[in-house]
Amino acid sequence: MTAPSFMDMALEAAKKAGQAGEVPIGCVIVRDGEVIATAGNRTLTDRDPTAHAEILALRAAAQALGSERLTGCDLYVTLEPCTMCAAAISFARIRRLYYGASDPKGGAVESGVRFLAAPTCHHRPEVYPSVGESRAAALLRDFFKTRR
Ligand SMILES: [Zn+2]
């Protein structure tokens, strides 16, 4: 499968999260062309401020592989990761990070603290922004529109 197809799966997970009343963000972790973990945001459902899609997917992938290091794994997420998730992605040794929409308000890759570029960041994945960006952005826009 190509990069956009995995992003399609992340978008599906985002939509499901949105249907459950969560902010619609979805994440997929892939190794050797195989999906290891899929997750959507669950902060409200789990009453857990750390239950972002990326964190849940990283945990599930680490469980599935029996290792805290996700060597050779690529992560697809519909929105630019926040500071917490960017750090977790680095700790997990993710190989490539693909994300959809940029998040100037809460992101930490190209926005805000740019964690992955900080000297205190010891593993930097290759970063591919704007993958399926317009669809990810539209999903979030529609979500916040209906909430107002
Ligand atoms: Zn996050």
CSV table of C-alpha atoms and ligand atoms in Angstrom, one decimal:
chain,number,residue,atom,x,y,z
A,1,MET,CA,0.0,0.0,0.0
A,2,THR,CA,1.1,3.5,-0.7
A,3,ALA,CA,1.4,6.3,1.9
A,4,PRO,CA,-2.0,7.9,1.0
A,5,SER,CA,-3.8,4.5,1.7
A,6,PHE,CA,-2.4,4.3,5.2
A,7,MET,CA,-3.4,7.9,5.7
A,8,ASP,CA,-6.9,6.9,4.5
A,9,MET,CA,-7.0,4.4,7.3
A,10,ALA,CA,-5.9,7.0,9.8
A,11,LEU,CA,-8.7,9.3,8.4
A,12,GLU,CA,-11.2,6.5,9.0
A,13,ALA,CA,-10.0,6.1,12.6
A,14,ALA,CA,-10.4,9.9,12.9
A,15,LYS,CA,-13.9,9.8,11.6
A,16,LYS,CA,-14.8,7.1,14.1
A,17,ALA,CA,-13.4,9.2,17.0
A,18,GLY,CA,-15.4,12.1,15.8
A,19,GLN,CA,-18.6,10.0,15.8
A,20,ALA,CA,-17.9,9.1,19.4
A,21,GLY,CA,-17.7,12.8,20.2
A,22,GLU,CA,-13.9,13.0,20.4
A,23,VAL,CA,-11.8,15.5,18.4
A,24,PRO,CA,-11.4,13.6,15.1
A,25,ILE,CA,-7.8,12.6,15.0
A,26,GLY,CA,-6.6,9.1,13.9
A,27,CYS,CA,-3.3,7.3,13.8
A,28,VAL,CA,-2.0,4.1,12.1
A,29,ILE,CA,1.4,2.5,12.7
A,30,VAL,CA,2.9,0.3,9.9
A,31,ARG,CA,5.9,-2.0,9.6
A,32,ASP,CA,6.9,-3.8,6.5
A,33,GLY,CA,3.7,-2.7,4.8
A,34,GLU,CA,1.6,-4.2,7.5
A,35,VAL,CA,-0.6,-2.3,9.9
A,36,ILE,CA,0.5,-2.9,13.5
A,37,ALA,CA,-1.9,-0.6,15.3
A,38,THR,CA,-4.7,1.8,14.6
A,39,ALA,CA,-6.2,4.3,17.1
A,40,GLY,CA,-8.4,7.4,17.4
A,41,ASN,CA,-8.5,10.0,20.1
A,42,ARG,CA,-10.1,8.8,23.3
A,43,THR,CA,-9.5,11.5,25.8
A,44,LEU,CA,-13.2,12.0,26.7
A,45,THR,CA,-14.1,8.3,26.5
A,46,ASP,CA,-11.2,7.3,28.7
A,47,ARG,CA,-11.2,10.4,30.8
A,48,ASP,CA,-7.5,10.5,30.1
A,49,PRO,CA,-5.7,13.7,29.0
A,50,THR,CA,-2.9,11.6,27.5
A,51,ALA,CA,-5.2,9.4,25.3
A,52,HIS,CA,-4.2,11.0,22.1
A,53,ALA,CA,-4.4,8.8,18.9
A,54,GLU,CA,-0.6,8.6,18.6
A,55,ILE,CA,-0.1,7.6,22.2
A,56,LEU,CA,-2.7,4.9,22.0
A,57,ALA,CA,-1.3,3.6,18.7
A,58,LEU,CA,2.3,3.6,20.1
A,59,ARG,CA,1.2,1.6,23.1
A,60,ALA,CA,-0.7,-0.9,21.1
A,61,ALA,CA,2.2,-1.3,18.6
A,62,ALA,CA,4.7,-1.8,21.4
A,63,GLN,CA,2.4,-4.4,22.9
A,64,ALA,CA,2.0,-6.2,19.6
A,65,LEU,CA,5.7,-6.2,18.9
A,66,GLY,CA,6.7,-6.9,22.5
A,67,SER,CA,9.2,-4.0,22.5
A,68,GLU,CA,9.2,-0.4,23.6
A,69,ARG,CA,11.3,0.4,20.5
A,70,LEU,CA,9.3,0.5,17.3
A,71,THR,CA,12.3,0.2,15.1
A,72,GLY,CA,11.4,0.2,11.4
A,73,CYS,CA,7.9,1.4,12.1
A,74,ASP,CA,6.2,4.3,10.3
A,75,LEU,CA,3.5,6.4,11.9
A,76,TYR,CA,0.6,8.1,10.0
A,77,VAL,CA,-1.5,10.7,11.9
A,78,THR,CA,-4.1,13.0,10.5
A,79,LEU,CA,-2.9,16.1,12.4
A,80,GLU,CA,0.5,17.5,13.3
A,81,PRO,CA,1.5,15.8,16.6
A,82,CYS,CA,1.5,17.9,19.9
A,83,THR,CA,4.5,18.2,22.2
A,84,MET,CA,3.6,15.0,24.2
A,85,CYS,CA,3.1,12.9,21.1
A,86,ALA,CA,6.1,14.2,19.2
A,87,ALA,CA,8.2,13.2,22.3
A,88,ALA,CA,6.6,9.8,22.5
A,89,ILE,CA,7.2,9.3,18.7
A,90,SER,CA,10.9,10.0,19.3
A,91,PHE,CA,11.1,7.8,22.3
A,92,ALA,CA,9.5,4.9,20.3
A,93,ARG,CA,12.2,5.3,17.6
A,94,ILE,CA,9.6,5.7,14.9
A,95,ARG,CA,11.3,5.6,11.5
A,96,ARG,CA,9.1,7.9,9.5
A,97,LEU,CA,6.3,10.3,10.6
A,98,TYR,CA,3.6,11.2,8.1
A,99,TYR,CA,1.0,13.7,9.1
A,100,GLY,CA,-1.9,15.4,7.4
A,101,ALA,CA,-2.9,18.9,8.5
A,102,SER,CA,-0.6,21.3,10.3
A,103,ASP,CA,-1.6,22.5,13.7
A,104,PRO,CA,-0.3,26.0,14.3
A,105,LYS,CA,-2.1,26.2,17.7
A,106,GLY,CA,-1.1,22.9,19.2
A,107,GLY,CA,1.5,21.2,17.0
A,108,ALA,CA,5.1,20.6,18.0
A,109,VAL,CA,6.8,19.4,14.8
A,110,GLU,CA,6.7,22.4,12.4
A,111,SER,CA,4.8,24.6,14.9
A,112,GLY,CA,5.4,25.6,18.5
A,113,VAL,CA,8.4,24.1,20.2
A,114,ARG,CA,9.4,22.0,17.1
A,115,PHE,CA,10.4,19.2,19.5
A,116,LEU,CA,12.0,16.9,16.9
A,117,ALA,CA,14.4,19.7,15.9
A,118,ALA,CA,15.4,20.4,19.5
A,119,PRO,CA,18.9,19.5,20.7
A,120,THR,CA,17.3,17.5,23.6
A,121,CYS,CA,15.6,15.2,21.0
A,122,HIS,CA,17.7,12.2,20.6
A,123,HIS,CA,15.9,10.4,17.8
A,124,ARG,CA,14.4,12.2,14.8
A,125,PRO,CA,12.1,10.3,12.5
A,126,GLU,CA,12.0,11.4,8.9
A,127,VAL,CA,9.1,13.8,8.7
A,128,TYR,CA,6.6,14.0,5.8
A,129,PRO,CA,4.0,16.7,6.4
A,130,SER,CA,0.8,17.5,4.4
A,131,VAL,CA,-0.1,13.9,3.5
A,132,GLY,CA,-3.8,13.9,2.7
A,133,GLU,CA,-3.8,17.3,4.3
A,134,SER,CA,-7.0,18.8,2.8
A,135,ARG,CA,-9.2,15.8,3.9
A,136,ALA,CA,-7.7,15.9,7.4
A,137,ALA,CA,-8.3,19.6,7.7
A,138,ALA,CA,-11.8,19.3,6.3
A,139,LEU,CA,-12.7,16.7,8.9
A,140,LEU,CA,-11.5,18.9,11.8
A,141,ARG,CA,-13.2,22.0,10.3
A,142,ASP,CA,-16.6,20.2,10.0
A,143,PHE,CA,-16.2,18.8,13.5
A,144,PHE,CA,-15.7,22.2,15.1
A,145,LYS,CA,-18.4,23.8,12.9
A,146,THR,CA,-21.0,21.4,14.2
A,147,ARG,CA,-19.9,22.0,17.8
A,148,ARG,CA,-20.5,25.7,17.7
B,1,ZN,ZN,-0.8,14.5,21.0
